[in-house]
């Protein structure tokens, strides 16, 4: 019996594959590599000394997805595959709805067909829209402010309907806060294409000299230092949350949402200071206008995950910064460096 991991070559996906293998699960990866690199999976194989099958398949390709289910004995799915850039989703809503929603529908259709009813879904704190209060609990009102967020919200709704249709489904939505860090080996990490949208990869690229300085988007929010506050969580903690959620869905049916965050908020300037301290690198920055759509504060109440999954984030902000830096310093061009070496 295997766990199918869709989008397993991505940032969170690859770290989760590694934790799944380390906890003795057999895995199969499906990825179309549109925003990821096979090299991440090669490194997961090296780090774990374990083998697994990888399918270069797009979830929109029904025939090929059917083939993956037909060929393997799958007992559960961890579903990461999807597009995730907020700005791009505003430009190309059709592309986002097609990929994320239709892709998920093809996946759940095949799960239904092959009687696989256990699913862990990669959701996001973005489903809380503009939260009225912090910390954010799972029963807060849900909304979306952009097409990307709406795909996450719609998929949650679709999956709830599946459970209503048949109570033998067992589904967990994991609502991630802000994943950063990298595996402590420095061999796998976040590898954004082009100029990063997110804060930590931007900071690490300033640290290597690839980008000249950080733009801090707004210092007039109602937060202690005026800059935006987020709940940064180490990607390895996040990956371990998937193992706990998987154990839960394999043991009982139901549909539940869980926040995966630390419960602790840090501002942009606090993250910059923590990174400078951990890495010894200076991060030049300037204050820039607010980024449209950003909220002042977003951090989790993670107590439900601790209570029901027995999971709690363990790694400190210092470890997140050290590990992000180790990855970036050792792989300044991300996974591409390896391909260049091979040529
Ligand atoms: N920021 C900067 N400069 C940058 C990038 C970000 O100042 O160059 C600031 C933002 O304004 C924000 C904070 O850093 O205050 C974090 O920004 P990120 O882009 O790293 O993360 P977000 O919280 O905006 O977005 C993340 C995910 C989204 C998800 C959202 C809500 O990237 O996919 O959390 O869950 F939708």
PDB file of N, CA and C and ligand atoms in Angstrom, residues 124-126 148 178 197-199 202 214-217 228 230 232 268 291 294, ligand 1:
ATOM      1  N   UNK A 124      -4.683  26.597   2.915  1.00  0.00           N
ATOM      2  CA  UNK A 124      -3.865  27.766   3.258  1.00  0.00           C
ATOM      3  C   UNK A 124      -4.631  28.668   4.203  1.00  0.00           C
ATOM      4  N   UNK A 125      -3.880  29.402   5.000  1.00  0.00           N
ATOM      5  CA  UNK A 125      -4.500  30.407   5.875  1.00  0.00           C
ATOM      6  C   UNK A 125      -5.168  31.502   5.054  1.00  0.00           C
ATOM      7  N   UNK A 126      -4.905  31.512   3.764  1.00  0.00           N
ATOM      8  CA  UNK A 126      -5.552  32.493   2.897  1.00  0.00           C
ATOM      9  C   UNK A 126      -7.083  32.330   2.917  1.00  0.00           C
ATOM     10  N   UNK A 148      -6.569  32.732  -6.413  1.00  0.00           N
ATOM     11  CA  UNK A 148      -5.807  31.651  -5.774  1.00  0.00           C
ATOM     12  C   UNK A 148      -6.496  31.216  -4.469  1.00  0.00           C
ATOM     13  N   UNK A 178       2.837  30.619   7.238  1.00  0.00           N
ATOM     14  CA  UNK A 178       3.903  31.007   6.292  1.00  0.00           C
ATOM     15  C   UNK A 178       5.112  30.080   6.384  1.00  0.00           C
ATOM     16  N   UNK A 197       8.184  36.114  -4.701  1.00  0.00           N
ATOM     17  CA  UNK A 197       7.070  36.926  -4.180  1.00  0.00           C
ATOM     18  C   UNK A 197       7.119  36.973  -2.662  1.00  0.00           C
ATOM     19  N   UNK A 198       7.611  35.899  -2.072  1.00  0.00           N
ATOM     20  CA  UNK A 198       7.516  35.752  -0.611  1.00  0.00           C
ATOM     21  C   UNK A 198       8.755  36.291   0.094  1.00  0.00           C
ATOM     22  N   UNK A 199       8.531  36.639   1.340  1.00  0.00           N
ATOM     23  CA  UNK A 199       9.559  37.379   2.081  1.00  0.00           C
ATOM     24  C   UNK A 199      10.870  36.598   2.268  1.00  0.00           C
ATOM     25  N   UNK A 202      13.061  36.082  -0.744  1.00  0.00           N
ATOM     26  CA  UNK A 202      13.567  37.391  -1.174  1.00  0.00           C
ATOM     27  C   UNK A 202      14.768  37.779  -0.310  1.00  0.00           C
ATOM     28  N   UNK A 214      15.933  44.602  -0.011  1.00  0.00           N
ATOM     29  CA  UNK A 214      14.555  44.185   0.256  1.00  0.00           C
ATOM     30  C   UNK A 214      13.646  45.407   0.260  1.00  0.00           C
ATOM     31  N   UNK A 215      12.470  45.272  -0.348  1.00  0.00           N
ATOM     32  CA  UNK A 215      11.425  46.281  -0.189  1.00  0.00           C
ATOM     33  C   UNK A 215      10.511  45.816   0.936  1.00  0.00           C
ATOM     34  N   UNK A 216      10.406  46.621   1.972  1.00  0.00           N
ATOM     35  CA  UNK A 216       9.485  46.292   3.068  1.00  0.00           C
ATOM     36  C   UNK A 216       8.151  46.944   2.722  1.00  0.00           C
ATOM     37  N   UNK A 217       7.160  46.100   2.500  1.00  0.00           N
ATOM     38  CA  UNK A 217       5.888  46.618   1.990  1.00  0.00           C
ATOM     39  C   UNK A 217       5.036  47.232   3.108  1.00  0.00           C
ATOM     40  N   UNK A 228       4.125  44.277   8.544  1.00  0.00           N
ATOM     41  CA  UNK A 228       3.180  43.160   8.597  1.00  0.00           C
ATOM     42  C   UNK A 228       3.663  42.016   9.490  1.00  0.00           C
ATOM     43  N   UNK A 230       3.366  37.987  10.540  1.00  0.00           N
ATOM     44  CA  UNK A 230       2.960  36.673  10.035  1.00  0.00           C
ATOM     45  C   UNK A 230       3.448  35.567  10.960  1.00  0.00           C
ATOM     46  N   UNK A 232       5.405  32.546  10.853  1.00  0.00           N
ATOM     47  CA  UNK A 232       6.365  31.764  10.061  1.00  0.00           C
ATOM     48  C   UNK A 232       6.552  30.400  10.718  1.00  0.00           C
ATOM     49  N   UNK A 268       7.899  41.881   9.697  1.00  0.00           N
ATOM     50  CA  UNK A 268       8.907  41.823   8.623  1.00  0.00           C
ATOM     51  C   UNK A 268      10.273  42.220   9.195  1.00  0.00           C
ATOM     52  N   UNK A 291       1.749  46.471  -0.123  1.00  0.00           N
ATOM     53  CA  UNK A 291       1.408  45.624  -1.274  1.00  0.00           C
ATOM     54  C   UNK A 291      -0.102  45.417  -1.260  1.00  0.00           C
ATOM     55  N   UNK A 294      -2.451  42.895   1.048  1.00  0.00           N
ATOM     56  CA  UNK A 294      -1.812  42.415   2.280  1.00  0.00           C
ATOM     57  C   UNK A 294      -2.622  42.812   3.512  1.00  0.00           C
TER      58      UNK A 294
HETATM   59  N1  LIG B   1       6.882  41.324   2.359  1.00  0.00           N
HETATM   60  C1  LIG B   1       7.733  42.410   2.193  1.00  0.00           C
HETATM   61  N2  LIG B   1       8.572  42.401   1.116  1.00  0.00           N
HETATM   62  C2  LIG B   1       8.611  41.384   0.217  1.00  0.00           C
HETATM   63  C3  LIG B   1       7.748  40.274   0.389  1.00  0.00           C
HETATM   64  C4  LIG B   1       6.891  40.294   1.470  1.00  0.00           C
HETATM   65  O1  LIG B   1       7.726  43.346   2.982  1.00  0.00           O
HETATM   66  O2  LIG B   1       9.399  41.463  -0.745  1.00  0.00           O
HETATM   67  C5  LIG B   1       5.993  41.288   3.535  1.00  0.00           C
HETATM   68  C6  LIG B   1       4.512  41.230   3.198  1.00  0.00           C
HETATM   69  O3  LIG B   1       3.989  42.525   3.029  1.00  0.00           O
HETATM   70  C7  LIG B   1       3.959  40.497   4.417  1.00  0.00           C
HETATM   71  C8  LIG B   1       5.098  39.559   4.828  1.00  0.00           C
HETATM   72  O4  LIG B   1       6.262  40.097   4.234  1.00  0.00           O
HETATM   73  O5  LIG B   1       3.744  41.399   5.479  1.00  0.00           O
HETATM   74  C9  LIG B   1       4.912  38.124   4.331  1.00  0.00           C
HETATM   75  O6  LIG B   1       4.704  38.137   2.934  1.00  0.00           O
HETATM   76  P1  LIG B   1       4.754  36.787   2.053  1.00  0.00           P
HETATM   77  O7  LIG B   1       4.547  37.194   0.625  1.00  0.00           O
HETATM   78  O8  LIG B   1       5.977  36.022   2.378  1.00  0.00           O
HETATM   79  O9  LIG B   1       3.541  35.945   2.599  1.00  0.00           O
HETATM   80  P2  LIG B   1       1.985  36.315   2.665  1.00  0.00           P
HETATM   81  O10 LIG B   1       1.610  36.266   4.102  1.00  0.00           O
HETATM   82  O11 LIG B   1       1.642  37.530   1.911  1.00  0.00           O
HETATM   83  O12 LIG B   1       1.387  35.118   1.808  1.00  0.00           O
HETATM   84  C10 LIG B   1       1.432  33.815   2.268  1.00  0.00           C
HETATM   85  C11 LIG B   1       1.452  32.849   1.088  1.00  0.00           C
HETATM   86  C12 LIG B   1       0.175  32.917   0.304  1.00  0.00           C
HETATM   87  C13 LIG B   1      -1.001  32.780   1.205  1.00  0.00           C
HETATM   88  C14 LIG B   1      -0.907  33.788   2.319  1.00  0.00           C
HETATM   89  C15 LIG B   1      -2.023  33.658   3.315  1.00  0.00           C
HETATM   90  O13 LIG B   1       2.511  33.150   0.219  1.00  0.00           O
HETATM   91  O14 LIG B   1       0.156  31.845  -0.610  1.00  0.00           O
HETATM   92  O15 LIG B   1       0.314  33.601   3.035  1.00  0.00           O
HETATM   93  O16 LIG B   1      -2.014  32.405   3.850  1.00  0.00           O
HETATM   94  F1  LIG B   1      -2.125  33.003   0.502  1.00  0.00           F
END
